[in-house]
């Protein structure tokens, strides 16, 4: 039956893709899905209150990702870190998810930041905040992902402050970490990270951190939505240091790679694309790069839609798709961010995801989309 969407009538699919779980690890690439959190829809909280999380549904979604052989990147931007989820909530999320990963044999890496700092901070305070979070993540048994820090961006006076801060932190790490460069399109407070708004100069500083501590860096995650820059950085990395793409616009080509290398993946778009992404990488594991591209290239239109400007609100579309797919019973987000995207944007996300066959139960997705339209006064 046709559904009337804001962009026009649409005939939903009746059959999903057949993407059954396979817990076997992926072979040719290391792939993390940055996972969202599920809010408690019945909590009596305001957008300014600490996040109320539905822990059962949140952990169930992580088991879903692990069941397909994906790793989970926890307490990252996709989990609304700094956009509804404060440090206390993130710390609890890390503890619970790391314990769950241990119980099921899932791979997990967790974000280390400085978001316990609530106002202007000195560089020593930034270092101490990073150390506190690093200790918690490593103590939980998870790999650490050192995230870009708003507090460091505000306190640093130039590249040397970044070099000194990261050198100090890497000396504290007991195991190699992933360094994350998150661009200002995801968080405007990170403008000028690494001490310069000139991306070439910033890149040089970033690479210097790695070159001075290659034994403490497992890899880097670049989230600049610039494929050429990622490839350039990838080719300049020391031997043994991986590149994890965070480019939600160009991931198929970056993961497939070229004759000079490839990127692994740590992506927010692999939250809704998890089963399909895992299937595609298994095809790549056989050496079939074209088959991999045939599967993943059509997903780019959906990803670019979800991550369109203002990019930081991509989480709204991610959670919408989780609800439509039946991974949670409601479309509510911590911080009230379910209101951050328009109805036309959400309706287009539904259409693009349905065309790809991402919904395990297309009838459920359609009925929920109709309910959302009705709430907005647009049901026809």
Coordinates of C-alpha atoms in Angstrom, one line a residue:
X1 CA 0.0 0.0 0.0
X2 CA 1.3 3.4 -0.9
X3 CA 2.4 5.7 1.9
X4 CA 2.2 9.5 1.4
X5 CA 5.4 11.0 2.4
X6 CA 6.2 14.7 2.4
X7 CA 8.3 14.2 -0.7
X8 CA 5.5 12.3 -2.5
X9 CA 3.9 8.9 -2.6
X10 CA 6.1 5.9 -1.9
X11 CA 5.5 2.2 -2.3
X12 CA 7.3 0.4 0.5
X13 CA 9.2 -2.8 0.0
X14 CA 7.6 -6.0 1.2
X15 CA 10.8 -8.1 1.7
X16 CA 14.0 -7.2 3.5
X17 CA 17.5 -8.2 2.7
X18 CA 18.5 -11.7 4.0
X19 CA 21.2 -10.7 6.5
X20 CA 21.4 -13.3 9.2
X21 CA 23.9 -12.9 12.1
X22 CA 27.2 -14.5 11.8
X23 CA 29.4 -14.0 14.9
X24 CA 32.6 -14.8 13.1
X25 CA 35.1 -12.0 13.1
X26 CA 35.7 -10.1 9.9
X27 CA 39.1 -11.0 8.3
X28 CA 40.4 -8.3 5.9
X29 CA 39.3 -5.2 7.8
X30 CA 38.8 -4.2 11.4
X31 CA 35.3 -2.6 11.6
X32 CA 33.7 -0.8 14.5
X33 CA 30.2 0.5 14.6
X34 CA 29.9 3.6 16.7
X35 CA 26.6 2.8 18.5
X36 CA 23.8 5.0 19.7
X37 CA 22.2 5.0 23.2
X38 CA 18.5 4.2 23.7
X39 CA 16.7 6.8 26.0
X40 CA 14.2 5.8 28.7
X41 CA 11.0 7.3 27.2
X42 CA 9.2 7.3 30.5
X43 CA 11.8 9.2 32.5
X44 CA 10.5 12.6 33.7
X45 CA 13.5 14.6 32.6
X46 CA 14.2 17.8 30.7
X47 CA 16.8 18.3 27.9
X48 CA 19.1 19.8 30.5
X49 CA 18.9 16.9 33.0
X50 CA 21.3 14.0 33.1
X51 CA 20.5 11.4 30.5
X52 CA 18.0 8.7 31.4
X53 CA 19.1 5.6 29.5
X54 CA 17.2 2.4 28.8
X55 CA 20.1 0.1 29.6
X56 CA 18.4 -3.2 28.5
X57 CA 17.6 -1.8 25.0
X58 CA 21.0 -0.1 24.8
X59 CA 22.9 -3.3 25.5
X60 CA 20.7 -5.4 23.3
X61 CA 21.6 -3.2 20.4
X62 CA 25.3 -3.8 21.1
X63 CA 24.6 -7.5 21.1
X64 CA 23.0 -7.1 17.7
X65 CA 26.1 -5.5 16.3
X66 CA 28.4 -8.1 17.9
X67 CA 26.2 -10.9 16.5
X68 CA 27.2 -9.7 13.0
X69 CA 30.9 -9.8 13.8
X70 CA 31.3 -6.0 14.2
X71 CA 33.2 -4.3 16.9
X72 CA 31.5 -1.6 19.0
X73 CA 32.9 1.9 19.4
X74 CA 31.3 2.9 22.7
X75 CA 30.6 6.3 24.3
X76 CA 31.5 8.2 21.1
X77 CA 29.9 11.0 19.2
X78 CA 27.1 8.7 18.0
X79 CA 26.2 8.0 21.6
X80 CA 25.5 11.7 21.9
X81 CA 28.6 12.3 24.0
X82 CA 28.4 16.0 24.8
X83 CA 25.0 16.3 23.2
X84 CA 22.8 14.8 25.9
X85 CA 25.1 12.2 27.4
X86 CA 27.4 13.7 30.1
X87 CA 30.5 12.1 31.6
X88 CA 28.6 10.3 34.4
X89 CA 26.3 8.7 31.9
X90 CA 29.2 7.9 29.5
X91 CA 31.2 6.3 32.4
X92 CA 28.2 4.1 33.2
X93 CA 27.8 3.2 29.6
X94 CA 31.4 2.2 29.3
X95 CA 31.3 0.0 32.4
X96 CA 28.1 -1.8 31.3
X97 CA 29.1 -2.2 27.7
X98 CA 32.6 -3.4 28.5
X99 CA 31.2 -6.0 30.9
X100 CA 28.6 -7.1 28.2
X101 CA 31.4 -7.4 25.6
X102 CA 33.4 -9.6 27.9
X103 CA 30.4 -11.8 28.5
X104 CA 29.7 -12.4 24.8
X105 CA 33.2 -12.2 23.4
X106 CA 32.6 -8.9 21.5
X107 CA 35.2 -6.4 20.5
X108 CA 34.9 -3.0 22.1
X109 CA 36.8 0.3 22.2
X110 CA 35.6 3.3 24.2
X111 CA 35.9 7.0 24.0
X112 CA 38.3 8.9 26.3
X113 CA 37.6 12.6 26.5
X114 CA 37.5 15.5 29.0
X115 CA 33.8 16.2 29.2
X116 CA 33.8 16.0 33.0
X117 CA 35.2 19.5 32.8
X118 CA 32.2 21.9 32.9
X119 CA 33.9 25.3 32.4
X120 CA 37.2 26.9 31.3
X121 CA 40.1 24.6 32.1
X122 CA 43.9 24.9 32.3
X123 CA 46.1 22.5 30.4
X124 CA 47.0 20.5 33.6
X125 CA 43.3 20.1 34.3
X126 CA 42.7 18.9 30.7
X127 CA 45.5 16.3 31.1
X128 CA 44.0 15.2 34.5
X129 CA 40.6 14.8 33.0
X130 CA 42.0 12.7 30.1
X131 CA 43.9 10.5 32.6
X132 CA 40.8 9.9 34.7
X133 CA 38.8 8.7 31.7
X134 CA 41.7 6.7 30.3
X135 CA 42.0 4.8 33.6
X136 CA 38.3 4.0 33.6
X137 CA 38.3 2.7 30.0
X138 CA 41.5 0.6 30.4
X139 CA 40.3 -0.6 33.8
X140 CA 37.1 -1.9 32.1
X141 CA 39.1 -4.0 29.8
X142 CA 38.3 -1.9 26.7
X143 CA 40.6 -0.4 24.1
X144 CA 40.9 3.4 24.4
X145 CA 39.9 5.8 21.7
X146 CA 41.3 9.2 22.6
X147 CA 38.7 11.7 21.4
X148 CA 39.2 15.4 20.5
X149 CA 38.6 17.6 23.5
X150 CA 36.6 20.8 23.5
X151 CA 38.5 21.8 26.6
X152 CA 41.8 21.3 25.0
X153 CA 40.7 23.3 21.9
X154 CA 39.8 26.2 24.2
X155 CA 42.9 26.0 26.4
X156 CA 45.6 25.4 23.8
X157 CA 47.6 28.3 22.5
X158 CA 49.2 26.5 19.6
X159 CA 50.5 23.1 18.2
X160 CA 53.0 22.7 21.1
X161 CA 50.2 22.5 23.7
X162 CA 48.6 19.6 21.7
X163 CA 52.0 17.8 21.3
X164 CA 52.7 18.1 25.0
X165 CA 49.2 17.1 26.1
X166 CA 49.0 14.0 23.8
X167 CA 52.6 13.0 24.6
X168 CA 51.7 13.1 28.3
X169 CA 48.6 11.0 27.8
X170 CA 50.2 8.4 25.5
X171 CA 52.9 7.8 28.1
X172 CA 50.1 6.9 30.5
X173 CA 48.4 4.4 28.2
X174 CA 49.1 0.8 28.9
X175 CA 48.0 -0.4 25.5
X176 CA 48.0 1.2 22.1
X177 CA 45.1 3.6 21.6
X178 CA 43.2 5.0 18.6
X179 CA 43.5 8.8 18.1
X180 CA 40.4 10.5 16.9
X181 CA 40.4 13.7 14.9
X182 CA 36.8 14.9 14.8
X183 CA 36.2 17.8 12.5
X184 CA 34.2 21.0 13.2
X185 CA 31.3 19.8 11.0
X186 CA 30.6 17.3 13.8
X187 CA 31.4 19.7 16.7
X188 CA 31.9 23.4 16.0
X189 CA 33.8 23.7 19.3
X190 CA 36.7 21.7 17.7
X191 CA 37.5 24.4 15.0
X192 CA 41.2 24.8 14.8
X193 CA 42.1 21.5 16.5
X194 CA 45.8 20.6 16.5
X195 CA 46.6 24.3 16.8
X196 CA 45.6 25.6 13.4
X197 CA 42.6 26.2 11.1
X198 CA 44.9 25.4 8.2
X199 CA 44.3 21.7 7.7
X200 CA 47.7 21.1 6.2
X201 CA 49.4 22.5 9.3
X202 CA 47.0 20.7 11.6
X203 CA 47.7 17.4 9.7
X204 CA 51.4 17.9 10.3
X205 CA 50.9 18.3 14.0
X206 CA 48.6 15.3 14.1
X207 CA 51.2 13.2 12.3
X208 CA 54.0 14.4 14.6
X209 CA 52.1 13.1 17.6
X210 CA 51.9 9.7 16.0
X211 CA 55.5 9.7 14.7
X212 CA 56.8 10.4 18.2
X213 CA 54.8 7.6 19.8
X214 CA 54.2 4.9 17.2
X215 CA 54.3 2.1 19.8
X216 CA 51.4 3.7 21.7
X217 CA 49.1 4.3 18.6
X218 CA 47.1 1.4 17.3
X219 CA 45.5 3.6 14.7
X220 CA 43.8 6.9 13.9
X221 CA 40.2 7.7 13.1
X222 CA 39.7 10.7 10.8
X223 CA 36.3 12.3 10.7
X224 CA 36.8 15.2 8.3
X225 CA 34.6 14.0 5.4
X226 CA 37.5 14.6 3.0
X227 CA 38.6 11.4 1.2
X228 CA 41.7 12.9 -0.4
X229 CA 43.0 14.1 3.0
X230 CA 42.4 10.8 4.6
X231 CA 44.2 8.9 1.9
X232 CA 47.2 11.4 2.2
X233 CA 47.4 10.9 5.9
X234 CA 47.0 7.1 5.6
X235 CA 50.0 7.0 3.2
X236 CA 52.1 9.0 5.7
X237 CA 51.5 6.8 8.8
X238 CA 54.3 4.9 10.4
X239 CA 54.3 1.2 9.6
X240 CA 51.9 -0.7 11.8
X241 CA 49.6 2.2 12.6
X242 CA 46.2 1.7 11.1
X243 CA 43.8 4.2 9.6
X244 CA 40.1 3.8 10.6
X245 CA 37.9 5.8 8.3
X246 CA 35.4 8.0 10.0
X247 CA 34.3 9.5 6.6
X248 CA 30.5 8.8 6.4
X249 CA 30.5 10.3 2.9
X250 CA 33.2 8.2 1.2
X251 CA 33.6 5.0 3.2
X252 CA 33.2 2.4 0.4
X253 CA 36.2 3.6 -1.6
X254 CA 38.3 4.2 1.5
X255 CA 37.7 0.8 2.9
X256 CA 38.2 -0.9 -0.4
X257 CA 41.4 1.0 -0.8
X258 CA 43.9 1.0 -3.7
X259 CA 47.3 -0.5 -4.6
X260 CA 48.9 1.6 -1.8
X261 CA 46.7 0.7 1.1
X262 CA 43.2 0.9 2.6
X263 CA 41.3 2.1 5.6
X264 CA 39.7 0.1 8.4
X265 CA 36.5 1.5 9.7
X266 CA 35.0 3.2 12.7
X267 CA 31.7 4.7 11.5
X268 CA 28.5 6.1 12.9
X269 CA 26.7 5.1 9.7
X270 CA 27.5 1.4 10.5
X271 CA 25.0 1.7 13.3
X272 CA 22.0 1.5 10.9
X273 CA 24.0 -0.3 8.2
X274 CA 25.6 -2.9 10.6
X275 CA 24.3 -6.2 9.1
X276 CA 24.8 -5.0 5.5
X277 CA 28.2 -3.6 6.3
X278 CA 29.4 -6.8 7.8
X279 CA 28.1 -8.8 4.9
X280 CA 29.9 -6.5 2.5
X281 CA 33.2 -6.8 4.4
X282 CA 32.8 -10.6 4.3
X283 CA 32.6 -10.4 0.5
X284 CA 35.7 -8.2 0.6
X285 CA 37.4 -10.9 2.7
X286 CA 37.2 -13.2 -0.3
X287 CA 39.1 -10.7 -2.4
X288 CA 36.0 -9.5 -4.3
X289 CA 36.4 -5.7 -4.0
X290 CA 33.9 -5.1 -6.8
X291 CA 31.3 -7.2 -5.0
X292 CA 32.0 -5.2 -1.8
X293 CA 31.5 -1.9 -3.7
X294 CA 28.3 -3.2 -5.3
X295 CA 26.8 -3.8 -1.9
X296 CA 28.0 -0.6 -0.1
X297 CA 28.0 2.0 -2.8
X298 CA 24.2 2.3 -2.9
X299 CA 24.2 3.1 0.8
X300 CA 26.1 6.3 0.4
X301 CA 23.0 8.3 -0.6
X302 CA 21.4 7.4 2.7
X303 CA 24.5 8.2 4.7
X304 CA 25.0 11.5 3.0
X305 CA 21.4 12.3 3.8
X306 CA 21.7 11.5 7.5
X307 CA 25.0 13.4 7.8
X308 CA 23.9 16.5 5.8
X309 CA 24.5 19.8 7.5
X310 CA 24.2 20.5 10.4
X311 CA 26.1 17.2 10.5
X312 CA 26.2 17.0 14.3
X313 CA 22.5 16.1 14.2
X314 CA 23.0 12.9 12.2
X315 CA 22.2 10.9 15.4
X316 CA 18.5 11.8 15.0
X317 CA 18.3 9.9 11.8
X318 CA 20.3 7.0 13.2
X319 CA 17.9 6.6 16.1
X320 CA 14.9 6.9 13.8
X321 CA 16.2 4.0 11.8
X322 CA 16.8 1.9 14.9
X323 CA 13.2 2.5 15.9
X324 CA 11.8 1.7 12.5
X325 CA 13.9 -1.4 12.4
X326 CA 12.5 -2.7 15.6
X327 CA 15.6 -2.3 17.8
X328 CA 13.8 -0.1 20.2
X329 CA 10.1 0.6 21.0
X330 CA 10.1 4.4 20.7
X331 CA 11.6 7.4 18.9
X332 CA 12.9 9.3 21.9
X333 CA 16.4 10.5 22.4
X334 CA 18.4 11.8 25.3
X335 CA 18.5 15.6 25.4
X336 CA 15.3 15.6 23.3
X337 CA 17.3 15.4 20.1
X338 CA 14.5 13.6 18.3
X339 CA 13.3 17.1 17.4
X340 CA 16.6 18.0 15.8
X341 CA 15.6 17.0 12.2
X342 CA 12.5 18.0 10.2
X343 CA 9.8 15.6 9.2
X344 CA 10.8 15.8 5.5
X345 CA 14.3 14.8 6.5
X346 CA 13.1 11.8 8.6
X347 CA 10.7 10.7 5.9
X348 CA 13.5 10.7 3.3
X349 CA 15.7 8.7 5.6
X350 CA 12.9 6.1 5.9
X351 CA 12.5 5.9 2.1
X352 CA 16.2 5.5 1.4
X353 CA 16.6 2.9 4.1
X354 CA 13.6 1.0 2.9
X355 CA 14.8 1.0 -0.7
X356 CA 18.0 -0.6 0.6
X357 CA 16.1 -3.4 2.4
X358 CA 17.5 -2.4 5.8
X359 CA 14.3 -3.0 7.8
X360 CA 14.0 -6.7 9.0
X361 CA 10.2 -6.2 9.1
X362 CA 9.1 -3.7 6.4
X363 CA 5.5 -3.8 7.6
X364 CA 6.6 -2.7 11.1
X365 CA 8.7 0.1 9.7
X366 CA 5.9 1.3 7.5
X367 CA 3.4 1.3 10.4
X368 CA 5.8 3.2 12.6
X369 CA 6.5 5.7 9.9
X370 CA 2.7 6.2 9.4
X371 CA 2.4 6.8 13.2
X372 CA 5.2 9.4 13.0
X373 CA 3.4 11.1 10.2
X374 CA 0.2 11.1 12.1
X375 CA 1.8 12.7 15.2
X376 CA 3.0 15.5 12.9
X377 CA -0.5 15.9 11.4
X378 CA 0.7 14.5 8.1
X379 CA -1.0 11.0 7.9
X380 CA -2.7 10.3 4.6

